[in-house]
Short mmCIF file of C-alpha atoms in Angstrom, two decimals:
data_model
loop_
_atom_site.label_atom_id
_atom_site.label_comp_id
_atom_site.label_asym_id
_atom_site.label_seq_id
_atom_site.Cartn_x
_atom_site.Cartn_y
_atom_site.Cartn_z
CA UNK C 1163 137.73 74.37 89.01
CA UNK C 1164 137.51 76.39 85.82
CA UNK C 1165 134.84 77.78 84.70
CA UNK C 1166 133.22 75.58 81.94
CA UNK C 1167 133.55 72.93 84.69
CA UNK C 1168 131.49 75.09 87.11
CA UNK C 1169 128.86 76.31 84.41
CA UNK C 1170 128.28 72.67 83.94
CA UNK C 1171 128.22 71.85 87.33
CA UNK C 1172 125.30 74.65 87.74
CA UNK C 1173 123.40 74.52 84.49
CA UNK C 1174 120.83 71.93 85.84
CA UNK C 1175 119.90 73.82 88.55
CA UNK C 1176 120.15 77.22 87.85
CA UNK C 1177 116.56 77.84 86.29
CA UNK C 1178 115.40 75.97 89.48
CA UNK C 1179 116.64 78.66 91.23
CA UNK C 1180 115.38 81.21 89.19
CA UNK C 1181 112.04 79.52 89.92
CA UNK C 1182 112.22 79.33 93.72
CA UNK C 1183 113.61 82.90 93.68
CA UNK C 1184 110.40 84.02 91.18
CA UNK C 1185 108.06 82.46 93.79
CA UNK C 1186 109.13 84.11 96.80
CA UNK C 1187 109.78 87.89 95.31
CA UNK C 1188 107.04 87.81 92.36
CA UNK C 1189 108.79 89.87 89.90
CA UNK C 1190 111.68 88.61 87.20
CA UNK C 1191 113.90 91.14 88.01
CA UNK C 1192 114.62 90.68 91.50
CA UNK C 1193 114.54 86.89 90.66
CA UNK C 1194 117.53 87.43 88.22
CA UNK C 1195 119.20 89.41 90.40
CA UNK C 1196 118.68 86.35 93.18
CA UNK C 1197 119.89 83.83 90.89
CA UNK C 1198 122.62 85.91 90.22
CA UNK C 1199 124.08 86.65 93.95
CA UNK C 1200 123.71 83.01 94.66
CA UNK C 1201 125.84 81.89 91.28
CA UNK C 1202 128.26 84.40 92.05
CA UNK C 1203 128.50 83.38 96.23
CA UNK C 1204 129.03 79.77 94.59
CA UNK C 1205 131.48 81.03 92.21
CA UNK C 1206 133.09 82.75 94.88
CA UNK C 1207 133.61 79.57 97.36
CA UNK C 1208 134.14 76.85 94.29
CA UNK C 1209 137.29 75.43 95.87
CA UNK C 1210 135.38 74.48 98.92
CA UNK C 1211 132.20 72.95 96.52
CA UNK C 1212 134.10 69.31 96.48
CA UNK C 1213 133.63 69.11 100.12
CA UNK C 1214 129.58 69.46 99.60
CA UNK C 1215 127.95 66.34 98.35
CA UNK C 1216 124.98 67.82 97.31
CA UNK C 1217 125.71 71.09 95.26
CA UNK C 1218 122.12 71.68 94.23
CA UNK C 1219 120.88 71.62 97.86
CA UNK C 1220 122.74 73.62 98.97
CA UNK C 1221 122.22 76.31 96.25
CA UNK C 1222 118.68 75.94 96.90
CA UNK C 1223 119.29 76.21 100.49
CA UNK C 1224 121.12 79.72 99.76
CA UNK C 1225 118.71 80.69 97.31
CA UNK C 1226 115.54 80.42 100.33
CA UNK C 1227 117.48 81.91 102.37
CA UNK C 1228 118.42 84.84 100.37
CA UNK C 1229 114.90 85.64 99.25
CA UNK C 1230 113.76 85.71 102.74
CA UNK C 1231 116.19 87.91 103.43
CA UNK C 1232 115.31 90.28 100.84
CA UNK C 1233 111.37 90.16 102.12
CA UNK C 1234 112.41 90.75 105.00
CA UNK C 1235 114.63 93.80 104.65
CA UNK C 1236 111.84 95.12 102.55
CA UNK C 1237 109.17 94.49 105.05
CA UNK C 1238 111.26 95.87 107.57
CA UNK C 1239 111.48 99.03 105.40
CA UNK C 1240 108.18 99.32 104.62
CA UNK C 1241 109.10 98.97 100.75
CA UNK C 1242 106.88 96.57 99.91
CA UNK C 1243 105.84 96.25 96.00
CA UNK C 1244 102.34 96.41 95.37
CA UNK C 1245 102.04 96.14 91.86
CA UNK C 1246 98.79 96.72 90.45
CA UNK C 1247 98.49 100.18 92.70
CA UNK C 1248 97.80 102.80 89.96
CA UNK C 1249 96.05 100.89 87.31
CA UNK C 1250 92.47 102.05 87.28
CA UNK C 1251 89.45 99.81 88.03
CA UNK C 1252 87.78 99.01 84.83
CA UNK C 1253 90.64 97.16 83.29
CA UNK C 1254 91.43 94.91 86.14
CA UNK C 1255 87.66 93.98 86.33
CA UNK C 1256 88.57 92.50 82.96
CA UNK C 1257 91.22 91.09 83.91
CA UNK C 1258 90.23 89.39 86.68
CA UNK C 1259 87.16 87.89 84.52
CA UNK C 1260 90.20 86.59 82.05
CA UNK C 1261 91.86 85.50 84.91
CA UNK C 1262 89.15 83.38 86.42
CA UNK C 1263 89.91 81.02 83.57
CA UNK C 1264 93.24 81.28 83.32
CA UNK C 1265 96.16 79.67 85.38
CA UNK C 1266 97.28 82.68 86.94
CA UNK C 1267 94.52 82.27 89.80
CA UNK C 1268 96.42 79.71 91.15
CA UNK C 1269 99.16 81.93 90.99
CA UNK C 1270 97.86 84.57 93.18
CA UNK C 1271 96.34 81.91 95.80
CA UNK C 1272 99.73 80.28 96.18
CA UNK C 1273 101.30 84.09 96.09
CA UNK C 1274 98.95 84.51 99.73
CA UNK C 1275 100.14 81.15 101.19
CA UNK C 1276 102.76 82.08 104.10
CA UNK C 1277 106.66 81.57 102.33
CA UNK C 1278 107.83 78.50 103.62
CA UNK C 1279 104.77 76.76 102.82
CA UNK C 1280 105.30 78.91 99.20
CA UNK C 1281 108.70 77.10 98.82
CA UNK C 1282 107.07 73.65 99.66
CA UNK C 1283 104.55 73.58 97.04
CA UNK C 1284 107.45 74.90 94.37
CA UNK C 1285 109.65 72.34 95.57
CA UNK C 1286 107.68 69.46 95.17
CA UNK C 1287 104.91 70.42 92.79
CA UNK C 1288 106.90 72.33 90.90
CA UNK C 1289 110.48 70.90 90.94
CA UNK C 1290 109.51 67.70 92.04
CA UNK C 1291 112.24 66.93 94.53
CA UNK C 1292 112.02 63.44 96.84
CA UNK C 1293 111.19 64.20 100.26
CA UNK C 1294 115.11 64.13 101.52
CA UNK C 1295 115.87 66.23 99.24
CA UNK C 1296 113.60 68.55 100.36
CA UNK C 1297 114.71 67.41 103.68
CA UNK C 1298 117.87 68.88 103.16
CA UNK C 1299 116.82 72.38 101.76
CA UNK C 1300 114.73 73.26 104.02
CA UNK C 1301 115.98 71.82 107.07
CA UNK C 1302 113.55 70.17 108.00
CA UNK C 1303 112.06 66.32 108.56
CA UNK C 1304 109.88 64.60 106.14
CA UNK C 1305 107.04 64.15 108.75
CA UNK C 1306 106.76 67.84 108.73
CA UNK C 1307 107.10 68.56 105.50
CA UNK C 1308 104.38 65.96 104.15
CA UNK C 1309 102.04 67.78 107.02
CA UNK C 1310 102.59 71.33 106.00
CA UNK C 1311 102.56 70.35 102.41
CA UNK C 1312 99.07 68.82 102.58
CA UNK C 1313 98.26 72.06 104.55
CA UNK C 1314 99.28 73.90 101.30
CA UNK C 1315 97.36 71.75 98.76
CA UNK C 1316 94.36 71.64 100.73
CA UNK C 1317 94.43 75.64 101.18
CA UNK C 1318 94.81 75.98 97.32
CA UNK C 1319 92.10 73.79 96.87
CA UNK C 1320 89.61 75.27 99.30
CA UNK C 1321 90.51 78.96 97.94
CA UNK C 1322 90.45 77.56 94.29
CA UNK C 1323 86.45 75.71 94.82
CA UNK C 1324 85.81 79.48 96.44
CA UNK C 1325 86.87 81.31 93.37
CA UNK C 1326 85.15 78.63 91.14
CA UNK C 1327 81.56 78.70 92.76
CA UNK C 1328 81.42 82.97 93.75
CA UNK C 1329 78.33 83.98 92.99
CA UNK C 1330 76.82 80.57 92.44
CA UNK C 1331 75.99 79.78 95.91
CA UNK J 271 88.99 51.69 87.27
CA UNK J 272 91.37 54.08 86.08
CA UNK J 273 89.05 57.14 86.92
CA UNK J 274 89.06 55.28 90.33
CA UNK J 275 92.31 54.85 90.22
CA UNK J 276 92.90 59.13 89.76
CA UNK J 277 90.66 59.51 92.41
CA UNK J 278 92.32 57.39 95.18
CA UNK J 279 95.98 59.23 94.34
CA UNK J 280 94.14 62.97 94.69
CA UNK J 281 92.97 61.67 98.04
CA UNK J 282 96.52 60.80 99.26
CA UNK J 283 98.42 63.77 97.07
CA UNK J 284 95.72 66.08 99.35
CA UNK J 285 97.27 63.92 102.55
CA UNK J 286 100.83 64.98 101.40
CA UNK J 287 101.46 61.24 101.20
CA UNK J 288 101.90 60.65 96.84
CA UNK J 289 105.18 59.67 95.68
CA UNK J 290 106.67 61.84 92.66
CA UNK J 291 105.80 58.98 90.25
CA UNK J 292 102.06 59.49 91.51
CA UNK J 293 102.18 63.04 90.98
CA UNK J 294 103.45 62.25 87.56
CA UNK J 295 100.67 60.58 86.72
CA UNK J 296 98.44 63.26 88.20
CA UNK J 297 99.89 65.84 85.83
CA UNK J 298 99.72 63.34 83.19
CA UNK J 299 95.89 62.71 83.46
CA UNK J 300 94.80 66.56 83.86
CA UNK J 301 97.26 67.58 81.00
CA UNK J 302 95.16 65.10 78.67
CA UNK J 303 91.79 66.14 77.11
CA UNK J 304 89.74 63.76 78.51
CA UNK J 305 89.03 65.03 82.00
CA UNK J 306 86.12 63.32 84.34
CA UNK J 307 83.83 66.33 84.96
CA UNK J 308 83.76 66.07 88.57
CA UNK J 309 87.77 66.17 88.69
CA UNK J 310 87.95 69.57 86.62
CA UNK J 311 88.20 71.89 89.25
CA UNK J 312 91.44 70.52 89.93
CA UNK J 313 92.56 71.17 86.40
CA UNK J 314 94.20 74.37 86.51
CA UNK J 315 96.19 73.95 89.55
CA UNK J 316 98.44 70.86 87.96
CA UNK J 317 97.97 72.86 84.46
CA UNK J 318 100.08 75.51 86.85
CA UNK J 319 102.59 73.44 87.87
CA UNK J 320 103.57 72.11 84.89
CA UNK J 321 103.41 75.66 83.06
CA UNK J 322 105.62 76.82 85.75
CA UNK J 323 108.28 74.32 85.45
CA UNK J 324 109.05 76.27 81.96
CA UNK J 325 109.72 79.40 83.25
CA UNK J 326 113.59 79.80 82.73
CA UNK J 327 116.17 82.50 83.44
CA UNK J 328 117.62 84.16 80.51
CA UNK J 329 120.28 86.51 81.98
CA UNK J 330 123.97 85.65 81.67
CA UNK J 331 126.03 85.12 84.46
CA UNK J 332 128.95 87.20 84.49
CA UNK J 333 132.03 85.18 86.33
CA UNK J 334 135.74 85.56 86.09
CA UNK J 335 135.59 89.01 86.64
CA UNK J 336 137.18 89.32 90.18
CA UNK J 337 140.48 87.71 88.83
CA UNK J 338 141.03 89.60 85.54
CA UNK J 339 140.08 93.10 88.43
CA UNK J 340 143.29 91.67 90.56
CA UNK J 341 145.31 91.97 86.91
CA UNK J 342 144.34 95.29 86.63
CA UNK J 343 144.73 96.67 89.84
CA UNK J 344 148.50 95.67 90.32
CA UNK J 345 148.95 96.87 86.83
CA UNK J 346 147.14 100.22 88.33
CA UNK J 347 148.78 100.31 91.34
CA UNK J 348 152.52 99.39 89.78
CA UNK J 349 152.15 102.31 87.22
CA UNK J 350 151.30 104.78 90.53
CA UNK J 351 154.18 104.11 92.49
CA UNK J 352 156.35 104.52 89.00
CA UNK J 353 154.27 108.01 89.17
CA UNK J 354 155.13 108.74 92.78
CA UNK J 355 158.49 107.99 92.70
CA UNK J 356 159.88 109.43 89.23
CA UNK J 357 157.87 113.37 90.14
CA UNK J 358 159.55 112.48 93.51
CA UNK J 359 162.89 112.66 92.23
CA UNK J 360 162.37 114.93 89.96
CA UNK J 361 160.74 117.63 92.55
CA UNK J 362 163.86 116.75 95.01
CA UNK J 363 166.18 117.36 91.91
CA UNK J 364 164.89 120.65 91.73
CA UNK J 365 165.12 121.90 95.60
CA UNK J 366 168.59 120.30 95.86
CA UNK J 367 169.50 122.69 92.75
CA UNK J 368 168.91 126.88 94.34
CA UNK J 369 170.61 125.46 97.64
CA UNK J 370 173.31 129.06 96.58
CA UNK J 371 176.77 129.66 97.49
CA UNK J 372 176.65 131.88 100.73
CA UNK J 373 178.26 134.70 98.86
CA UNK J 374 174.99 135.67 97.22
CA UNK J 375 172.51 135.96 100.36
CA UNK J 376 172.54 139.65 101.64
CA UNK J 377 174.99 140.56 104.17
CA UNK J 378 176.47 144.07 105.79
CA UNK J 379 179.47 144.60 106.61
CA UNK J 380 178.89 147.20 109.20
CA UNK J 381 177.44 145.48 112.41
CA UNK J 382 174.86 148.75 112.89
CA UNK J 383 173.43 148.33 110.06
CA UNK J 384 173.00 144.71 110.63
CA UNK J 385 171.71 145.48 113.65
CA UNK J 386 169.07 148.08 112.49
CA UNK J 387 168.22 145.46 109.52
CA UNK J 388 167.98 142.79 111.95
CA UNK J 389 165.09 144.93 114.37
CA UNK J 390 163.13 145.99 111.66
CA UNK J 391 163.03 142.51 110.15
CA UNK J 392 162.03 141.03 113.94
CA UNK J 393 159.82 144.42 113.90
CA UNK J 394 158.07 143.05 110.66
CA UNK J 395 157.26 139.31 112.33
CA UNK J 396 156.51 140.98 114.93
CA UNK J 397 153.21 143.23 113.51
CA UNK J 398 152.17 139.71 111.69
CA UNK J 399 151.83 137.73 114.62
CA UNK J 400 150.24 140.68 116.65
CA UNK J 401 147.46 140.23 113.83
CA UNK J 402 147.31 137.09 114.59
CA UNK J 403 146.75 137.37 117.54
CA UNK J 404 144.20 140.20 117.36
CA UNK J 405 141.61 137.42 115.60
CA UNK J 406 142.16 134.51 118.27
CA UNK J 407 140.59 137.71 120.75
CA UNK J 408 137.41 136.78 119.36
CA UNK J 409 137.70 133.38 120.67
CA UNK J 410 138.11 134.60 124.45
CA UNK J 411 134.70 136.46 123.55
CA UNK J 412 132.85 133.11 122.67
CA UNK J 413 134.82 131.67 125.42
CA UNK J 414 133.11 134.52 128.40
CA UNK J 415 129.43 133.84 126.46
CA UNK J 416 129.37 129.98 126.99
CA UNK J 417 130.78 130.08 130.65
CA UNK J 418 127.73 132.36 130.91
CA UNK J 419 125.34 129.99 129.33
CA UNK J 420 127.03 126.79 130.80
CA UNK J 421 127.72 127.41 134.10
CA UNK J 422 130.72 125.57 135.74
#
């Protein structure tokens, strides 16, 4: 495999994995550098790809998997990235007013979801993937998924009718 | 009946039970201006999804680089062992060159002489290694202190 052949192979799902890898560690950076490791762990193994029927799942597979990896390593070092932390409070009163009617609300209420309901919504939602295609990713059945998917939706709705009626009732 | 219609599909898409031709048609209906008011609220969550969907990565990947890194590094490592071996020969060209006709080391002819020579020459090594020696006493110091402190 050369490597027009692979760029082709991965062009139609390599801003998909930019995406999943955006969701999980928030900032563009570290999602580059995500989609990055997982092109290049592809690259590196492309004599074996013929053997996997499903290239795409599997790079989405690696691409969960390598996120969580990162949280966790960060976690476990207490490095955390809190972004807005030294901003002062009168501008993010604004924003947060601009926000309210903005999409990015539902941004931040899927941000607090736990991650594997996180890569649920951005699978389906998002990417709109069938069920055993999901399946596949995730590793695990469709029962489950359609459960902890509705879980999801329903929490964003709940959190979004909360933001919409503070300080109304 | 289509409002109706919208209505019935947010009920299942909240059970987790739509198809993705449903939630096409979801997106569809909120993306479009004409909105029921009572379905609003929902608005900005499938304005979300599809403004997410656009989000693309810009950066280029770089490949091929590992095999053009295997060129250079035989190129590297063939132009090192050229190195090594050519200032090899060249240094043992050198040494095998003042290996001197016996004639020209010093030598006496009368044996007490040589003999004198020879015990002030042993006399000489002698001295060096006695200084030697004189700064590995300082060890047997260190030695008597930590039998103190760690007693056997």
């Amino acid at each position: 495999m050369n490597q027009i052949v692979f760029i082709e192979l991965i062009n139609p799902f390599k801003d998909k994995v930019f995406r999943l890898a955006k969701r999980l560690l928030t900032s563009t950076e570290e999602a580059e550098d995500a989609t990055q490791e997982v092109i290049v762990k592809l690259w590196n193994k492309k004599e074996d790809l013929n053997h996997y029927n499903n290239v795409e799942a599997l790079a989405m597979t690696m691409t969960k998997n390598y996120c969580l990896d990162q949280l966790k390593s960060k976690r476990a070092g207490n490095l955390k990235i809190v972004h807005d932390n030294y901003t002062d409070r009168a501008p993010q009163l604004d924003k947060k007013l601009e926000d309210s009617n903005s999409l990015e609300w539902v941004e931040k209420i899927i941000s607090q979801l736990p991650e594997q309901l996180q890569i649920l919504i951005q699978l389906r939602d998002v990417e709109q993937y069938e069920f055993d295609e999901i399946a596949k990713i995730v590793n695990m059945n469709e029962t489950a998924i359609r459960v902890a998917l509705s879980r999801a939706r329903k929490k964003i709705r709940e959190s979004m009718l909360n933001t919409h009626q503070y300080g109304i009732k | 009946m289509e409002l109706n219609n919208i209505e019935n599909i947010i009920e299942k898409y909240f059970q987790g039970e739509t198809s993705i031709a449903e939630e096409k048609q979801l997106k569809d209906y909120f993306s479009s201006s004409n909105v029921a008011q009572h379905l609003k609220q929902y608005q900005p969550m499938f304005g979300y999804f599809s403004q997410v969907k656009e989000q693309k990565s810009t950066q280029e990947i770089p490949l091929q680089t590992k095999k053009r890194n295997v060129a250079w590094l035989s190129i590297a490592a063939s132009v090192a062992v050229l190195l090594a071996a050519g200032t090899f020969f060249y240094v043992s060209e050198k040494n095998t060159t003042p290996v001197v006709a016996q004639s020209e080391l010093g030598t006496y002819d009368n044996p007490e002489e040589a003999l004198e020579a020879t015990q002030k020459a042993l006399a000489l090594l002698s001295n060096n290694v006695n200084v030697g020696i004189e700064s590995v006493q300082y060890i047997k110091e260190y030695e008597q202190s930590k039998n103190k402190i760690f007693k056997q």
